[in-house]
mmCIF file of C-alpha atoms in Angstrom:
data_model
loop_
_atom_site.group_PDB
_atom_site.id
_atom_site.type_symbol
_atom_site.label_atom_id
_atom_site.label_comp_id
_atom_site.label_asym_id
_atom_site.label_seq_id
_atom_site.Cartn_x
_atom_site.Cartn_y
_atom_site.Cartn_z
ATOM 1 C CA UNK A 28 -34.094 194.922 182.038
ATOM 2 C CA UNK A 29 -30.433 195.435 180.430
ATOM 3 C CA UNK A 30 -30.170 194.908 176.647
ATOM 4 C CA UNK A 31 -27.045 197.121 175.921
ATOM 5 C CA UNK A 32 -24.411 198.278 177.542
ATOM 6 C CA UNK A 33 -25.693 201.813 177.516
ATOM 7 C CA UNK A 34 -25.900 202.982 181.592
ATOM 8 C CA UNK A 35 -24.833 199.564 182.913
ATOM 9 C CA UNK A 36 -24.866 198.837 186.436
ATOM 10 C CA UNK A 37 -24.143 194.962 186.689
ATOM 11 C CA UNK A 38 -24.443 195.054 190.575
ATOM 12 C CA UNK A 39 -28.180 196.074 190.737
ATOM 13 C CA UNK A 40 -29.174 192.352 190.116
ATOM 14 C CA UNK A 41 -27.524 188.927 188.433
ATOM 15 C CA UNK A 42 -27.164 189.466 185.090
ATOM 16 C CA UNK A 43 -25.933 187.101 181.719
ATOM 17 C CA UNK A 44 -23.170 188.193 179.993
ATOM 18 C CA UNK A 45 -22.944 186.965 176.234
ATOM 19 C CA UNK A 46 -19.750 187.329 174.728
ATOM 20 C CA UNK A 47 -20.005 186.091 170.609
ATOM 21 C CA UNK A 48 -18.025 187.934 167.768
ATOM 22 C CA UNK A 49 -21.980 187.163 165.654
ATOM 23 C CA UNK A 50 -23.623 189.956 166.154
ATOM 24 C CA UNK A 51 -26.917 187.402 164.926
ATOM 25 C CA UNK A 52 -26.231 185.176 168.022
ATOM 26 C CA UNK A 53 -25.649 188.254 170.309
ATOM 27 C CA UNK A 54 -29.437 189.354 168.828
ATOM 28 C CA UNK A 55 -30.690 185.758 169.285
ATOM 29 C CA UNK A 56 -29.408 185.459 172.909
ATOM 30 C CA UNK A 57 -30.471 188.462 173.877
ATOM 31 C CA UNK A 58 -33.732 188.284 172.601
ATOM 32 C CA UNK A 59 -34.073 184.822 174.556
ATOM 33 C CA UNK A 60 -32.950 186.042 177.721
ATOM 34 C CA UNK A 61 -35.400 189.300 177.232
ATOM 35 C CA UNK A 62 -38.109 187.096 176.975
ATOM 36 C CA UNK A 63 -37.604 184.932 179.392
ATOM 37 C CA UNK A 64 -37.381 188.487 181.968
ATOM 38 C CA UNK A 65 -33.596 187.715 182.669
ATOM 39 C CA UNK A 66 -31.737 190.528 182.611
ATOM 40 C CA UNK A 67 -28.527 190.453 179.752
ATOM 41 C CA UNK A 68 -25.981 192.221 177.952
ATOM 42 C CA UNK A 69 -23.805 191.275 175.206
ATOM 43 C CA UNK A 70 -20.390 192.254 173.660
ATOM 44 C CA UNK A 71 -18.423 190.720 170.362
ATOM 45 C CA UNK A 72 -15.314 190.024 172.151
ATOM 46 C CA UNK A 73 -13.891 189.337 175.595
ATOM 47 C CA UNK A 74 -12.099 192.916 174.714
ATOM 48 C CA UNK A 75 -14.974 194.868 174.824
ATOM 49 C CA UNK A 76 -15.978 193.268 177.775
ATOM 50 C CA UNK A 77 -13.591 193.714 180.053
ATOM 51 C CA UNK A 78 -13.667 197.225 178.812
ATOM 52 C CA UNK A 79 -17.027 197.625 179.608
ATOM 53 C CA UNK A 80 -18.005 196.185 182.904
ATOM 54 C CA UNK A 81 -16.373 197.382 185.816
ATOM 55 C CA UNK A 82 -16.786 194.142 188.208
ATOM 56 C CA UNK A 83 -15.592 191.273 186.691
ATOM 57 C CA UNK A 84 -16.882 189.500 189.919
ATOM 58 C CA UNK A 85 -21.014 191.039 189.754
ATOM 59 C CA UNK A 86 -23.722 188.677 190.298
ATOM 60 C CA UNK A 87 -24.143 186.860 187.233
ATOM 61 C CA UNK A 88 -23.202 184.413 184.678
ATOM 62 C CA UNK A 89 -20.876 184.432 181.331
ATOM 63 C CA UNK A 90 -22.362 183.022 177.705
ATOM 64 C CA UNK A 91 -19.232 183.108 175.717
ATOM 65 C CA UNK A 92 -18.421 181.610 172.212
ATOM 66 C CA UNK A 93 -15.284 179.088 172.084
ATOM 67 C CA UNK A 94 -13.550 180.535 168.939
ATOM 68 C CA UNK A 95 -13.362 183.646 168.384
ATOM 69 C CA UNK A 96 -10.633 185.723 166.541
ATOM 70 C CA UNK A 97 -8.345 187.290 169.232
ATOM 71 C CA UNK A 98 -9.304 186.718 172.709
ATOM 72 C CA UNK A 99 -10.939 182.844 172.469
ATOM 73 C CA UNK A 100 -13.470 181.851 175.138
ATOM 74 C CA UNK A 101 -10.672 179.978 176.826
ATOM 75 C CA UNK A 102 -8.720 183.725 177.102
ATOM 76 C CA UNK A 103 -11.781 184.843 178.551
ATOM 77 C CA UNK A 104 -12.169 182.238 181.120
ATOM 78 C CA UNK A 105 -8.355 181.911 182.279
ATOM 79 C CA UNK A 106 -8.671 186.333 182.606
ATOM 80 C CA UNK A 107 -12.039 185.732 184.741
ATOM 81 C CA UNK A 108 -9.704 183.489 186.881
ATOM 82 C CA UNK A 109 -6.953 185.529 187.291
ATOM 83 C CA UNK A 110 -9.116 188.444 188.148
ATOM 84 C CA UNK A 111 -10.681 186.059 190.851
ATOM 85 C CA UNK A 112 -14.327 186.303 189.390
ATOM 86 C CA UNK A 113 -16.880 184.120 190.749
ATOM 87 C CA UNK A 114 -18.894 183.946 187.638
ATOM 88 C CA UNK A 115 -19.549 180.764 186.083
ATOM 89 C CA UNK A 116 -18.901 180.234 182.223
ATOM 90 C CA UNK A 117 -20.721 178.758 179.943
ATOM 91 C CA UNK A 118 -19.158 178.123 176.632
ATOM 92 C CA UNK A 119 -21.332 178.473 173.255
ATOM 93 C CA UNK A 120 -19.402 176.339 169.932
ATOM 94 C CA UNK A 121 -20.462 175.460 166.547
ATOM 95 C CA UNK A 122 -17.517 172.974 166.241
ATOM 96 C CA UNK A 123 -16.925 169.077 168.164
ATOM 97 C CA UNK A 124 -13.490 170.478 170.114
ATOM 98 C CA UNK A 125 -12.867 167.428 172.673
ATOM 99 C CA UNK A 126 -9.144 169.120 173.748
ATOM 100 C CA UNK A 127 -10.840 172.761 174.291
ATOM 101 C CA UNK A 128 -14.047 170.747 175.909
ATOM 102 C CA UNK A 129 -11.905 169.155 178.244
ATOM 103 C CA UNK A 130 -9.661 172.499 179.022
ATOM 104 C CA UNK A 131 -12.858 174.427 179.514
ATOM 105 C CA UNK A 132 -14.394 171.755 181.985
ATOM 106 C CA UNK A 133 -11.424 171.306 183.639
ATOM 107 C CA UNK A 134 -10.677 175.220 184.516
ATOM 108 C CA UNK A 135 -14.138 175.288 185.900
ATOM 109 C CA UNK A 136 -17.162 175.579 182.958
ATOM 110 C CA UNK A 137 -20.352 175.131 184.100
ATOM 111 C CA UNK A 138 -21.659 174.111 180.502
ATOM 112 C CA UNK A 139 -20.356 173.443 177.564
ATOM 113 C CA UNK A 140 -23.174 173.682 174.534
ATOM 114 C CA UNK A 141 -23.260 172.756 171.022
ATOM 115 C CA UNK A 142 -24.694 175.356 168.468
ATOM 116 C CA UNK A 143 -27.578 175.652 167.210
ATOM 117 C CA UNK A 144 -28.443 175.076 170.571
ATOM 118 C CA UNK A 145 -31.946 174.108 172.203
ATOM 119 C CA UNK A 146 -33.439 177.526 173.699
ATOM 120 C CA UNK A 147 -34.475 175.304 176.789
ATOM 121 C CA UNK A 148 -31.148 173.431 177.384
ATOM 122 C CA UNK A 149 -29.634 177.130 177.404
ATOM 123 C CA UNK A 150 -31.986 178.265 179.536
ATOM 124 C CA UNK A 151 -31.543 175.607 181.897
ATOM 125 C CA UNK A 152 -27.511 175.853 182.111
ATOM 126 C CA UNK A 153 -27.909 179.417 182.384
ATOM 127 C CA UNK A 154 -30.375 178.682 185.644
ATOM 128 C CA UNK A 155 -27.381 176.097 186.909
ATOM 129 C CA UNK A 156 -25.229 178.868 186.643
ATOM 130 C CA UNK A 157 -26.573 181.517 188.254
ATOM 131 C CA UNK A 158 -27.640 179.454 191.598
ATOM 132 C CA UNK A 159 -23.897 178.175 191.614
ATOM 133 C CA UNK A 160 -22.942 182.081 191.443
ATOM 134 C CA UNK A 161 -25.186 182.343 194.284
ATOM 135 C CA UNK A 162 -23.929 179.337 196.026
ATOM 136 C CA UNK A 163 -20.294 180.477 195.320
ATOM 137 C CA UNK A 164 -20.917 183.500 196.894
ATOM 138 C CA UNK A 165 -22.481 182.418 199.656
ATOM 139 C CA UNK A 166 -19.712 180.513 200.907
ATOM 140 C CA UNK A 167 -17.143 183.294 200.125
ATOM 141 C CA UNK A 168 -19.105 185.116 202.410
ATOM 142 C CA UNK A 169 -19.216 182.698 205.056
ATOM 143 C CA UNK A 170 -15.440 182.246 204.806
ATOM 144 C CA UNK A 171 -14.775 185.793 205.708
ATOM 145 C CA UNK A 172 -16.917 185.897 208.389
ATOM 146 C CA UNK A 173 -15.349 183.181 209.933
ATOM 147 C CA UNK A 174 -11.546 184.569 209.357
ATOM 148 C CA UNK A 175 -13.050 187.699 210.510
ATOM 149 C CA UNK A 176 -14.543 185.982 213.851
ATOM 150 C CA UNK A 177 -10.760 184.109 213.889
ATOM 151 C CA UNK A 178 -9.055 187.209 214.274
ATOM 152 C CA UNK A 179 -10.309 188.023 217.145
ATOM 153 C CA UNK A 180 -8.276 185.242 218.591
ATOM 154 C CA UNK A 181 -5.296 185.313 220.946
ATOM 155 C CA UNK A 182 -2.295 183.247 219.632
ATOM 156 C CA UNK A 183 -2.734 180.947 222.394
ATOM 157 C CA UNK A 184 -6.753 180.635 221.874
ATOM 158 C CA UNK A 185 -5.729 180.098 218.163
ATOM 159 C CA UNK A 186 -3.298 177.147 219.239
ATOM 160 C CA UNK A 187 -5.959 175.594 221.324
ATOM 161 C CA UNK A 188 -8.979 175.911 218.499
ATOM 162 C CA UNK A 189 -6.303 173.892 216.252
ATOM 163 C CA UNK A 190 -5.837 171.333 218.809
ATOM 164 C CA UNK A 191 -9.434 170.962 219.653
ATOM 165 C CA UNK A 192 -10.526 170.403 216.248
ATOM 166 C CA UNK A 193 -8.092 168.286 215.294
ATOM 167 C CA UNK A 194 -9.328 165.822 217.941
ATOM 168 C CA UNK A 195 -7.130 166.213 220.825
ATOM 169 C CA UNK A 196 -8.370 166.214 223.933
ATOM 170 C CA UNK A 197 -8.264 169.353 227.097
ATOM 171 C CA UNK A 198 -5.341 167.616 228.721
ATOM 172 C CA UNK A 199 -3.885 166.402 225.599
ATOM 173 C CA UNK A 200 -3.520 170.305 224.009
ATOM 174 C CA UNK A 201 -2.296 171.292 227.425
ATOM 175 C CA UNK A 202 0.482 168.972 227.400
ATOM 176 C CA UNK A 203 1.285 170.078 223.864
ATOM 177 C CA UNK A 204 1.480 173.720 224.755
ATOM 178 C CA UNK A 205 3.009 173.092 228.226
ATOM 179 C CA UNK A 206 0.040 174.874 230.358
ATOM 180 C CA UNK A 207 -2.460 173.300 232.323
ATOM 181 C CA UNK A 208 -5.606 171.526 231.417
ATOM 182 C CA UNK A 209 -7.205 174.617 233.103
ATOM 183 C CA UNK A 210 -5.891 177.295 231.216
ATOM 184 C CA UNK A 211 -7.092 175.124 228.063
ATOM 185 C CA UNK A 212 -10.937 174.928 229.381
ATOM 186 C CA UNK A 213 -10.668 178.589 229.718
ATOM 187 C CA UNK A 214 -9.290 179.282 226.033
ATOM 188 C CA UNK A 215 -11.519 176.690 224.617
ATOM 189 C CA UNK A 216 -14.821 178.591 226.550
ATOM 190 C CA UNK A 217 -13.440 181.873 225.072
ATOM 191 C CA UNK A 218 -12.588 180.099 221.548
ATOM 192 C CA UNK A 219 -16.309 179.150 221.350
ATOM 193 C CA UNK A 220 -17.911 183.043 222.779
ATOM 194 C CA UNK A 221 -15.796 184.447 219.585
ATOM 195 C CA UNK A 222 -16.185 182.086 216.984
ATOM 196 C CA UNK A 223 -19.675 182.347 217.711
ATOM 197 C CA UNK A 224 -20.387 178.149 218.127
ATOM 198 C CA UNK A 225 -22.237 176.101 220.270
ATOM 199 C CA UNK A 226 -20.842 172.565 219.632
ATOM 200 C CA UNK A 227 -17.394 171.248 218.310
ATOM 201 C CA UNK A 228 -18.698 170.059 215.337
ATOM 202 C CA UNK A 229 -20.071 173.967 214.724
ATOM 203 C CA UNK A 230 -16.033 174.709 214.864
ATOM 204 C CA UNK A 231 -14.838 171.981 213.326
ATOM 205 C CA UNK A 232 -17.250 173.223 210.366
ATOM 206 C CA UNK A 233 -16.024 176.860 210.559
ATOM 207 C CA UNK A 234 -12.314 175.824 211.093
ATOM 208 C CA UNK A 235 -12.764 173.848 208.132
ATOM 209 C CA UNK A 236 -13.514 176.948 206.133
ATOM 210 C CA UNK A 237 -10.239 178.749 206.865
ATOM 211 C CA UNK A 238 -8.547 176.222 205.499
ATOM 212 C CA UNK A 239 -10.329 176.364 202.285
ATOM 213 C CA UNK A 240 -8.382 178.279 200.004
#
């Protein structure tokens, strides 16, 4: 269990990341999140913890306070962004902000909560957010193995995946790409041994992930 940021290692397991410029909400939060055996660590600005934690991108979830002198919660999201984290961010306010609400929502908040806050509500955002870090992840990994499986392709098996999945049929790609309906059966067999699939709509599925930016 991490209650300071003495010795951290945020990639041992998923951890919540408070970020409040009150040192008596830090306290508050942290005892909460002690309690309940989650493991936590807080800092009174987005400065400090940037400085502080290597990975932006750990396991993990962000607790931050809207307005804060400096660096706002906003500034703290927008750098998470830019540095391509997949944490989700969960923003703590003591003030009815529709405009920030709806800027905080729309660049990809989990939560936004309303202090004093309900102990359980918290809780229970905080629980949303780590399985959508979890979920995030999971499907970040499953896009690079499938561009790593893709790579493995010829140009000419690449040209025939694209033409399978986009409906097309063996003699239809083969009189795009001026070959023979053969020559497609045998790309298309060696398309499906490398992408690792055993149905088109198993590569239409994995195709569709390399197009997900």
């Amino acid at each position: 269990m991490l209650n300071s940021n003495a010795g951290m290692n945020p990639s041992i397991e998923p951890t919540v990341y408070v970020i409040d410029d009150n040192r008596s909400v830090r306290d508050s939060l942290l005892d909460l999140f002690t309690v309940t055996n989650m493991r936590a660590a807080a800092f009174a600005s987005g400065t400090e913890f940037f400085e502080t934690v290597d990975d932006a991108d750990c396991p993990g979830c962000v607790v931050v306070d809207l307005q804060m002198p400096g660096e706002t919660g906003l500034d703290v999201q927008s750098r998470l962004a830019s540095l391509g984290s997949r944490m989700p961010v969960i923003f703590l306010t003591g003030h009815a902000d529709v405009p920030s609400s709806v800027a905080a929502l729309k660049a990809g908040a989990t939560d936004f909560i309303m202090k004093p806050f309900v102990s359980q509500a918290l809780l229970e955002a905080v629980d949303h957010a780590m399985q959508v870090n979890v979920e995030r992840r999971q499907a970040d990994a499953e896009r690079d193995e499938v561009r790593t499986l893709a790579d493995t392709l010829t140009p000419r098996e690449t040209e025939v995946m694209f033409g399978v999945v986009s409906g097309l049929m063996n003699k239809q790609v083969a009189y795009q790409l001026g070959v023979c309906e053969m020559t497609v059966k045998i790309h298309r067999m060696s398309v499906m041994r490398k992408m690792k699939t055993r149905s088109l709509a198993d590569l239409v599925r994995k195709v569709g992930k390399l197009r997900t930016d």
